[in-house]
XYZ file of C-alpha atoms in Angstrom:
620
model
C -10.623 -14.875 52.029
C -12.844 -13.366 49.792
C -13.120 -9.526 49.037
C -16.409 -7.611 49.354
C -16.467 -4.207 47.682
C -19.882 -2.124 47.672
C -19.966 1.239 46.097
C -24.244 2.205 45.215
C -26.759 4.377 45.832
C -28.501 4.605 49.601
C -31.365 1.625 49.302
C -29.966 -0.021 46.243
C -30.676 -3.300 45.774
C -28.215 -4.625 43.002
C -24.125 -3.405 43.385
C -21.261 -2.938 40.742
C -17.780 -3.306 40.664
C -15.080 -2.883 37.556
C -13.497 -6.459 36.613
C -9.823 -6.708 36.361
C -10.604 -9.400 33.323
C -9.925 -7.656 29.828
C -6.311 -7.695 28.629
C -3.753 -6.682 30.092
C -5.026 -7.417 33.612
C -3.756 -10.736 34.188
C -0.335 -10.138 32.823
C 2.211 -11.052 34.972
C 4.560 -7.865 35.857
C 8.160 -7.968 34.220
C 11.217 -8.109 36.055
C 13.973 -5.624 35.900
C 15.846 -7.966 33.883
C 13.424 -7.849 31.325
C 12.806 -4.349 31.208
C 16.564 -3.802 30.606
C 16.017 -5.745 27.722
C 14.153 -2.572 25.551
C 16.607 -0.404 23.920
C 15.137 3.074 24.886
C 12.653 4.294 22.573
C 12.977 7.351 19.979
C 10.670 10.046 19.503
C 7.953 10.530 18.714
C 5.761 8.045 21.351
C 2.247 7.114 20.758
C -0.492 4.946 21.909
C -4.636 4.941 22.002
C -4.563 1.727 23.147
C -6.036 0.049 19.666
C -3.894 -3.298 20.413
C -1.887 -2.938 17.228
C 1.713 -2.238 17.346
C 3.741 -5.876 17.254
C 4.534 -7.027 21.003
C 2.764 -4.479 22.689
C 2.726 -3.765 25.451
C 5.848 -4.790 26.451
C 6.992 -2.383 23.390
C 5.912 0.471 24.713
C 5.460 0.203 28.525
C 7.273 -1.072 32.015
C 4.558 -0.878 34.294
C 1.234 -1.800 33.611
C -0.199 -4.862 35.043
C -2.394 -3.151 37.243
C -4.071 -1.015 34.960
C -7.384 -2.028 32.571
C -7.381 -1.733 29.497
C -10.613 -2.019 27.797
C -13.173 -1.080 25.678
C -16.341 -0.763 28.003
C -14.782 1.110 31.248
C -14.546 4.824 30.219
C -18.177 6.592 28.240
C -17.354 8.140 24.303
C -13.492 7.798 24.379
C -11.401 9.410 21.609
C -10.694 6.025 20.065
C -11.827 2.245 21.130
C -9.888 1.237 23.901
C -8.363 3.285 27.376
C -6.035 2.232 30.283
C -8.369 2.843 33.524
C -7.034 3.283 36.948
C -8.808 2.109 40.483
C -7.866 0.673 43.890
C -7.586 -2.709 42.053
C -4.411 -4.790 42.066
C -3.579 -6.623 39.199
C -5.518 -9.831 40.604
C -8.826 -8.133 41.005
C -8.068 -7.916 45.401
C -7.676 -4.475 47.243
C -4.663 -2.569 47.582
C -5.013 -3.053 51.630
C -8.361 -4.138 53.243
C -7.515 -3.159 56.866
C -8.458 0.344 56.776
C -11.639 1.184 54.425
C -10.529 4.501 54.187
C -7.582 4.802 53.725
C -6.342 6.622 50.870
C -2.810 6.209 48.602
C -1.249 5.615 45.948
C -2.660 2.440 43.636
C -2.789 1.992 39.834
C 0.782 2.889 38.058
C 1.299 2.915 34.133
C 5.009 3.910 33.496
C 6.149 4.321 29.482
C 9.942 2.090 28.112
C 13.244 4.438 28.329
C 12.969 7.345 25.996
C 16.396 8.729 24.777
C 15.378 12.835 24.511
C 18.919 13.262 23.852
C 17.937 12.665 20.342
C 16.243 16.075 19.860
C 18.639 18.399 18.375
C 18.955 21.659 21.086
C 17.289 23.717 18.971
C 14.139 21.769 18.677
C 13.512 20.987 22.595
C 11.350 23.859 23.306
C 8.649 21.739 20.481
C 8.675 18.876 22.498
C 5.491 18.524 24.032
C 3.841 15.413 26.320
C -0.107 15.467 25.865
C -3.648 12.739 26.588
C -7.101 13.073 27.251
C -8.690 12.207 30.542
C -11.369 11.115 31.940
C -13.059 11.311 35.519
C -15.056 8.592 36.631
C -16.656 6.826 32.901
C -18.499 3.624 33.876
C -17.201 3.143 36.974
C -17.114 4.843 40.501
C -16.044 8.906 40.998
C -13.356 10.146 42.443
C -13.990 12.533 45.386
C -12.425 16.126 45.383
C -9.257 15.063 47.497
C -8.224 11.699 44.567
C -6.038 12.770 41.944
C -4.550 11.497 38.653
C -0.376 11.941 39.046
C 1.355 13.010 35.887
C 5.179 11.961 36.776
C 8.383 12.620 34.822
C 11.746 11.162 35.439
C 14.445 13.829 35.137
C 18.283 13.417 34.670
C 18.814 11.886 38.385
C 16.587 9.400 38.093
C 14.036 10.933 40.626
C 10.433 11.381 39.195
C 8.716 14.934 39.567
C 5.210 15.513 39.789
C 5.023 17.908 37.295
C 0.821 18.068 37.200
C -1.998 16.760 39.969
C -5.547 16.281 38.103
C -8.055 16.929 40.530
C -11.908 17.459 40.474
C -13.429 20.646 41.470
C -16.671 19.405 40.959
C -17.176 19.831 37.526
C -15.492 16.968 35.471
C -18.791 15.207 33.423
C -18.285 11.722 33.601
C -19.067 11.095 30.320
C -16.318 13.879 28.546
C -12.602 13.146 27.827
C -10.566 16.424 28.761
C -7.253 17.598 26.685
C -3.918 17.636 28.597
C -0.468 19.226 27.182
C 2.559 19.640 29.231
C 6.238 20.895 27.834
C 9.440 19.073 28.336
C 11.840 20.931 29.805
C 15.658 20.479 30.009
C 16.091 18.187 33.109
C 14.165 15.859 31.135
C 16.770 15.684 28.349
C 18.598 12.511 28.897
C 19.038 8.662 27.370
C 16.605 7.138 30.244
C 13.662 9.606 30.323
C 10.196 8.028 31.541
C 6.800 9.605 32.374
C 3.897 7.538 34.314
C 0.523 7.566 35.402
C -0.442 6.708 39.145
C -3.809 6.864 40.626
C -4.319 7.919 44.269
C -7.434 7.614 46.030
C -8.782 4.532 48.237
C -6.594 1.568 48.370
C -9.431 -0.917 50.013
C -11.911 -0.929 46.539
C -12.853 0.010 42.945
C -13.026 3.014 43.901
C -12.015 6.400 42.172
C -11.480 5.092 38.914
C -9.237 7.515 36.072
C -8.772 6.818 31.682
C -6.536 7.903 29.769
C -6.449 7.945 26.122
C -4.421 9.108 23.006
C -0.637 9.816 24.798
C 1.788 11.668 22.229
C 5.195 12.636 22.747
C 6.864 14.148 20.258
C 8.784 17.554 19.113
C 7.859 20.173 16.861
C 4.271 21.003 18.733
C 3.432 24.001 20.541
C 0.669 24.531 23.678
C -2.395 24.138 21.606
C -1.182 21.157 19.268
C -4.401 18.920 20.813
C -5.517 17.590 17.485
C -4.362 15.005 14.748
C -4.663 13.650 11.486
C -6.849 11.459 12.797
C -10.810 9.857 12.348
C -10.925 6.645 14.236
C -13.677 3.818 15.295
C -14.595 4.348 18.742
C -16.464 1.123 19.510
C -17.608 -2.099 18.720
C -20.706 -2.825 16.860
C -23.916 -3.216 18.287
C -25.890 -6.069 18.117
C -27.039 -7.857 15.063
C -30.214 -9.426 16.196
C -32.472 -6.413 17.691
C -31.354 -7.077 20.811
C -28.876 -9.834 20.999
C -25.563 -10.829 19.855
C -26.156 -14.320 19.293
C -29.788 -16.079 19.364
C -30.750 -19.883 18.887
C -30.158 -20.900 14.772
C -33.527 -22.510 14.589
C -35.343 -18.749 15.953
C -33.055 -17.048 13.639
C -34.867 -18.863 10.605
C -38.067 -18.454 12.262
C -38.319 -14.388 12.256
C -35.397 -13.458 10.364
C -34.647 -10.880 13.222
C -31.668 -8.458 11.312
C -31.274 -4.821 12.608
C -28.588 -2.762 11.042
C -25.909 -2.382 13.749
C -23.781 0.571 14.370
C -20.575 1.732 15.797
C -18.536 5.040 16.664
C -16.812 7.207 15.224
C -14.748 9.741 16.292
C -13.051 12.970 14.239
C -9.400 14.247 15.807
C -8.764 16.661 13.182
C -8.900 20.454 13.079
C -11.345 22.060 9.883
C -13.423 20.234 7.664
C -12.125 16.726 6.051
C -13.035 15.304 3.337
C -15.930 13.047 3.559
C -15.087 9.709 5.481
C -16.096 6.100 3.853
C -16.090 2.781 4.829
C -16.366 -0.550 3.832
C -17.731 -4.380 5.649
C -16.829 -7.375 4.990
C -18.750 -10.804 6.198
C -17.144 -13.756 6.417
C -20.248 -16.386 6.949
C -19.143 -19.972 8.496
C -22.067 -22.520 8.478
C -21.364 -26.034 10.657
C -22.964 -29.024 9.862
C -22.123 -31.159 12.954
C -18.508 -30.284 13.084
C -17.622 -29.136 9.130
C -17.526 -26.106 8.372
C -17.788 -24.259 5.063
C -16.632 -20.511 4.784
C -18.398 -17.835 2.413
C -17.098 -14.267 1.773
C -18.836 -11.356 0.842
C -18.720 -7.940 0.746
C -21.458 -6.320 2.125
C -21.092 -2.994 1.789
C -18.063 -0.872 -0.768
C -16.495 2.040 0.069
C -19.463 4.570 0.094
C -18.780 8.221 1.485
C -20.664 9.482 4.532
C -20.583 13.144 5.753
C -17.910 14.454 7.040
C -17.821 15.221 10.456
C -17.241 18.147 12.170
C -13.386 18.720 14.373
C -14.342 16.734 17.705
C -16.946 15.216 17.470
C -18.663 11.601 18.175
C -21.043 9.850 15.660
C -22.621 6.750 15.545
C -22.625 5.736 11.863
C -25.715 3.000 11.184
C -24.439 0.124 8.697
C -27.045 0.324 5.964
C -26.354 -3.278 3.551
C -27.095 -6.125 6.201
C -26.303 -9.837 5.583
C -28.567 -11.389 3.539
C -30.660 -14.142 5.261
C -32.087 -15.130 2.601
C -29.088 -16.327 0.691
C -28.156 -20.160 1.681
C -23.967 -19.314 1.298
C -24.499 -16.869 4.466
C -27.376 -18.314 5.989
C -27.672 -22.503 5.450
C -31.027 -23.090 6.708
C -29.608 -26.830 7.657
C -26.918 -25.323 9.283
C -26.775 -26.785 13.018
C -24.669 -23.617 14.047
C -23.394 -20.137 11.710
C -20.666 -17.913 13.085
C -20.869 -14.090 11.227
C -17.868 -11.715 11.587
C -18.240 -8.517 10.035
C -15.447 -6.776 9.516
C -15.946 -2.495 9.416
C -12.887 -0.626 7.855
C -12.732 2.967 7.487
C -11.353 5.472 4.986
C -10.189 8.169 6.266
C -7.583 10.104 4.566
C -4.800 9.179 7.728
C -1.440 9.362 6.813
C -2.637 9.179 3.310
C -4.988 10.633 0.710
C -7.383 9.092 -1.611
C -4.779 8.847 -4.041
C -2.463 7.531 -1.881
C 0.152 11.153 -1.632
C 0.821 11.746 1.842
C -2.117 13.809 3.570
C -1.916 17.279 3.526
C -2.193 17.171 8.002
C 0.673 14.425 8.595
C 3.008 16.548 9.438
C 7.070 15.438 10.219
C 6.053 15.258 14.117
C 3.814 12.129 13.419
C 6.493 10.056 10.952
C 6.114 6.720 11.442
C 2.826 6.887 13.489
C 0.391 5.132 11.338
C -3.115 6.770 12.067
C -5.158 3.781 10.466
C -4.411 1.213 12.910
C -7.894 2.394 14.881
C -9.554 2.299 12.001
C -10.398 -1.199 11.603
C -12.529 -3.246 13.875
C -14.137 -6.924 13.988
C -17.219 -7.894 15.364
C -18.579 -11.766 15.562
C -22.215 -12.880 15.929
C -23.402 -16.355 16.245
C -26.281 -18.325 15.813
C -26.000 -21.959 17.575
C -28.847 -22.420 20.508
C -28.600 -20.285 22.907
C -29.343 -15.840 23.332
C -26.934 -13.428 24.511
C -27.441 -10.007 25.140
C -23.344 -9.406 25.524
C -20.710 -9.169 23.767
C -18.221 -12.042 25.841
C -16.681 -9.302 27.382
C -16.890 -8.509 31.109
C -15.792 -4.804 32.462
C -17.448 -5.049 35.274
C -19.401 -7.216 37.797
C -23.150 -7.167 39.184
C -24.247 -9.159 42.751
C -27.492 -8.431 44.963
C -26.513 -6.835 48.008
C -29.001 -8.728 50.232
C -29.436 -12.625 51.178
C -32.391 -13.961 49.863
C -32.731 -11.372 47.415
C -34.000 -12.842 43.940
C -32.473 -11.352 40.334
C -34.362 -11.954 37.768
C -33.395 -11.231 33.727
C -35.951 -10.875 31.281
C -35.857 -12.560 27.799
C -37.804 -11.823 24.834
C -37.559 -14.684 22.101
C -37.460 -14.175 18.429
C -39.598 -16.412 17.385
C -43.178 -16.972 17.550
C -42.811 -21.048 18.376
C -42.921 -22.208 21.933
C -39.485 -23.964 22.206
C -37.534 -25.854 25.030
C -35.051 -24.378 27.545
C -32.930 -26.733 28.527
C -30.765 -24.677 30.975
C -28.736 -21.688 31.213
C -24.707 -20.694 31.234
C -23.786 -17.837 32.965
C -20.344 -15.977 33.635
C -19.765 -16.045 37.574
C -16.711 -14.071 38.143
C -14.596 -15.582 41.034
C -13.305 -13.238 44.186
C -11.902 -15.618 46.828
C -12.909 -17.899 49.456
C -15.398 -21.164 49.363
C -17.739 -21.606 46.194
C -21.445 -20.283 46.559
C -24.383 -22.842 46.420
C -27.232 -20.823 44.045
C -30.691 -21.620 43.925
C -31.644 -21.012 40.194
C -35.042 -20.207 38.759
C -36.888 -19.747 35.952
C -40.354 -17.525 35.438
C -42.727 -17.067 33.161
C -44.366 -13.276 32.425
C -47.343 -11.954 34.032
C -47.580 -8.128 32.534
C -44.008 -7.256 32.396
C -42.557 -9.249 35.549
C -41.688 -12.369 36.260
C -44.624 -14.416 36.702
C -45.456 -17.944 37.532
C -42.345 -19.946 38.514
C -41.724 -22.935 35.837
C -38.639 -24.918 36.597
C -36.163 -24.467 39.708
C -32.732 -26.649 40.598
C -31.459 -26.252 44.222
C -27.905 -25.883 45.272
C -25.878 -25.844 42.383
C -22.015 -24.821 43.271
C -20.642 -22.513 41.231
C -17.763 -23.138 39.876
C -13.689 -21.112 39.658
C -13.535 -19.014 36.326
C -10.792 -17.386 34.504
C -11.146 -14.571 32.471
C -14.612 -13.985 30.979
C -14.980 -18.168 30.837
C -19.024 -19.266 31.428
C -19.473 -22.325 33.859
C -20.219 -25.224 32.823
C -24.251 -24.862 31.555
C -26.564 -25.233 34.475
C -29.202 -27.363 33.435
C -32.956 -28.186 34.258
C -34.224 -32.108 34.559
C -36.619 -32.043 32.938
C -36.593 -29.283 30.416
C -39.347 -26.501 30.452
C -41.362 -25.263 27.576
C -41.614 -21.395 27.106
C -42.398 -18.951 24.649
C -42.504 -14.785 24.157
C -40.850 -13.866 27.477
C -39.653 -15.647 30.416
C -36.981 -14.527 33.133
C -33.930 -17.014 34.342
C -32.203 -15.916 37.850
C -31.541 -16.870 41.182
C -31.994 -16.313 44.779
C -28.714 -14.419 47.136
C -27.084 -17.058 48.918
C -24.882 -16.068 52.296
C -21.719 -15.745 50.413
C -22.340 -13.325 47.391
C -22.206 -13.677 43.997
C -21.211 -11.798 41.270
C -22.272 -12.029 37.284
C -20.192 -9.989 34.884
C -21.837 -7.185 33.162
C -20.570 -5.946 29.442
C -20.534 -1.819 29.383
C -21.080 -2.235 25.929
C -24.789 -2.863 25.305
C -27.331 -1.899 27.912
C -30.140 -3.713 29.040
C -30.431 -2.766 32.451
C -34.071 -2.508 31.951
C -34.643 -6.055 31.587
C -33.173 -6.949 35.160
C -35.374 -7.447 38.059
C -34.609 -7.931 41.795
C -37.151 -9.220 44.257
C -37.321 -8.179 47.575
C -40.139 -8.619 50.545
C -41.857 -10.560 47.709
C -42.355 -7.518 45.187
C -40.111 -7.354 41.890
C -38.704 -4.224 41.149
C -37.043 -2.838 37.416
C -33.325 -2.443 37.906
C -32.002 1.162 38.368
C -28.432 0.631 39.644
C -26.430 -1.342 37.082
C -26.220 -0.108 33.345
C -25.309 -3.284 30.914
C -25.944 -6.433 30.056
C -25.662 -9.715 32.636
C -23.501 -12.273 30.934
C -26.919 -14.963 31.204
C -27.266 -16.993 28.192
C -30.319 -19.238 28.193
C -29.480 -22.322 26.506
C -32.620 -24.208 23.878
C -32.563 -27.839 23.114
C -34.283 -30.766 23.743
C -35.312 -33.370 26.372
C -38.017 -33.957 28.758
C -40.516 -31.794 29.470
C -41.171 -30.205 32.526
C -44.130 -31.646 34.695
C -45.857 -28.859 36.581
C -48.949 -27.714 36.952
C -49.740 -23.611 36.447
C -53.060 -22.912 37.759
C -54.298 -20.144 35.404
C -56.349 -17.732 36.487
C -58.160 -18.244 33.568
C -58.448 -21.809 33.200
C -58.713 -23.108 29.427
C -62.031 -25.366 28.873
C -61.258 -29.004 28.250
C -64.147 -31.312 28.951
C -64.648 -34.246 30.101
C -62.212 -34.968 32.725
C -61.671 -38.074 33.286
C -62.408 -39.321 29.724
C -60.978 -42.191 27.783
C -58.654 -40.207 25.593
C -60.883 -38.460 24.261
C -62.121 -34.574 25.363
C -63.389 -31.410 24.052
C -60.619 -29.005 24.198
C -60.846 -24.727 24.213
C -60.759 -23.045 20.713
C -57.878 -20.532 21.545
C -55.564 -22.202 22.644
C -53.009 -24.496 20.739
C -52.064 -27.847 22.902
C -48.603 -28.139 22.392
C -47.477 -30.909 23.833
C -49.232 -33.535 26.045
C -46.704 -36.141 28.041
C -47.513 -38.527 31.026
C -46.281 -37.861 34.907
C -42.457 -39.204 33.797
C -41.893 -36.863 31.000
C -42.689 -39.283 28.097
C -44.794 -37.487 25.447
C -47.447 -38.555 24.112
C -49.031 -39.117 20.417
C -52.706 -37.496 19.498
C -54.680 -35.777 17.355
C -56.753 -32.780 16.825
C -58.841 -31.319 14.703
C -61.656 -28.723 15.096
C -65.308 -29.168 16.244
C -68.316 -26.546 16.289
C -67.193 -24.814 19.314
C -63.930 -27.152 20.535
C -60.999 -28.642 19.332
C -61.824 -32.606 19.433
C -58.749 -34.330 20.948
C -57.979 -37.526 20.582
C -54.752 -39.464 22.611
C -53.605 -42.059 20.185
C -53.337 -45.577 22.412
C -54.585 -43.936 25.672
C -53.523 -46.488 28.525
C -55.338 -45.603 32.334
C -53.119 -42.732 34.109
C -52.833 -39.437 34.720
C -51.743 -36.862 31.917
C -50.422 -33.406 31.524
C -52.153 -31.431 28.221
C -49.478 -28.080 27.756
C -50.989 -25.139 25.311
C -50.273 -22.036 24.090
C -52.572 -19.039 24.734
C -52.121 -15.522 24.413
C -48.332 -15.746 24.256
C -48.676 -18.115 27.740
C -48.316 -21.294 28.658
C -50.477 -23.040 31.232
C -50.608 -26.947 32.319
C -53.630 -29.090 32.883
C -54.172 -33.106 34.000
C -56.424 -35.037 32.531
C -57.252 -38.624 33.897
C -58.009 -41.545 31.555
C -59.580 -44.215 32.590
């Protein structure tokens, strides 16, 4: 059975829903026997979901499979990655589909056992539990009756609700709010646990909550919500202008590097010492299947300005890779993998001289707050364009059968190139595979224009987590330049495409309803669609430009005059075979001669003002 969930504004042409594709949503829930194999934990308990703890998440959590741990569902979290709750189970299906309005408990996140009796009696009044939460984020908003429950397990093994977080209409979807609770006498036993449970609609991806920075320790008080921690909060943004990947030959044509940014958040109180960071690059150039790796230090630990308490900043990496260094970018390479490791020097745990930081107090031992101070971001030069980072947090879909979707790509080269197809991540929601009609359009004043190619009855494959389906190829291939659009028509069986929320190119998505193209304003993010370039026979379809290019005589004997404002890209016969020709300037037109002409019909494809046009000629 296919499950379809719709939450959108009235008259929206695109809908979206969260995906449960990111770790550990697809991890099988552990059995009771497995849970008992872990000894009770000692304080402090700390998790910012940055995935650096050995054995994580089993070492900290017993129930977690229904919760999504990702870096794209929440907005501006304290640290990179959050735990997110909604109305879908671990496999991405609803808890119940019988009643679309039914509500109940949904996702749950439960800690491992904690041995609270290790806390000396005189210090038990200083034990506090805290976290940060966000209402909605990028997801669907919980209603006033929906809630996130915070529960403790008492010494009688009874779960007690200590708080029920509900909105009164004042919550912002982009703010993380602090919560802190004192742990009282009934919870000082050797099998203490805490958990979070969301309550809302059980019929789909609704009522989303996010938590981050969970901390349970002694030596605290009711206002202890700052920490000796300055953390990275986001991945690096794209390196090639809007793209994370571009064709390698397009890169060497224009070398379009753009300084990426990343987020930093200061959880410290007061003004810290200035931060510093370094960037290490690893460049792997492939010639055939043979890799050659080169390491380069792009930025040393140069200080940046201090960050005020509880403040986010966006930092721009000032020193870029060198596009003219053949060790970094070998111009003969078939593909190049670029990995940038960004490391903060924060003074968390230890100061710049190696001594214990002044604000690293005994209650934090043995936490290492430096575990969220490093990120690795990978970019690729190969044969395709990609706006996305390879991980989908949501999926998007057309809301009505027969509507068309088009995704705009701006080529980072002035040269014409051959588009051979595209690949996309189509999440599978059960039911019969969808049959899709796919298209490529040229550009007309910033909207999809002439139809350049089409392919009908493409069967979509069942895909795993963030796995792109096999390439959808066009035969013959298509010549494109400057700007083009890739997309499809919505079939009867709804089609979802992955959405990366970390980079927004929603203004490049267009929807055709009733014959008119409109720019998307429903979906924020980047669709996981990647056009592929390469060799291949050239398409023989003929456009009818409103401003035709001068070509005469026609018919001719293989010699003709051609407009000087245009450049002939290729001449081919009706089988797609490329035909050799020469062109030389004349008085007011080019003089074109086909080598060894044979009688028949030919297609002349040319470039003028960034647009490809085609004209037939007859050779006698």
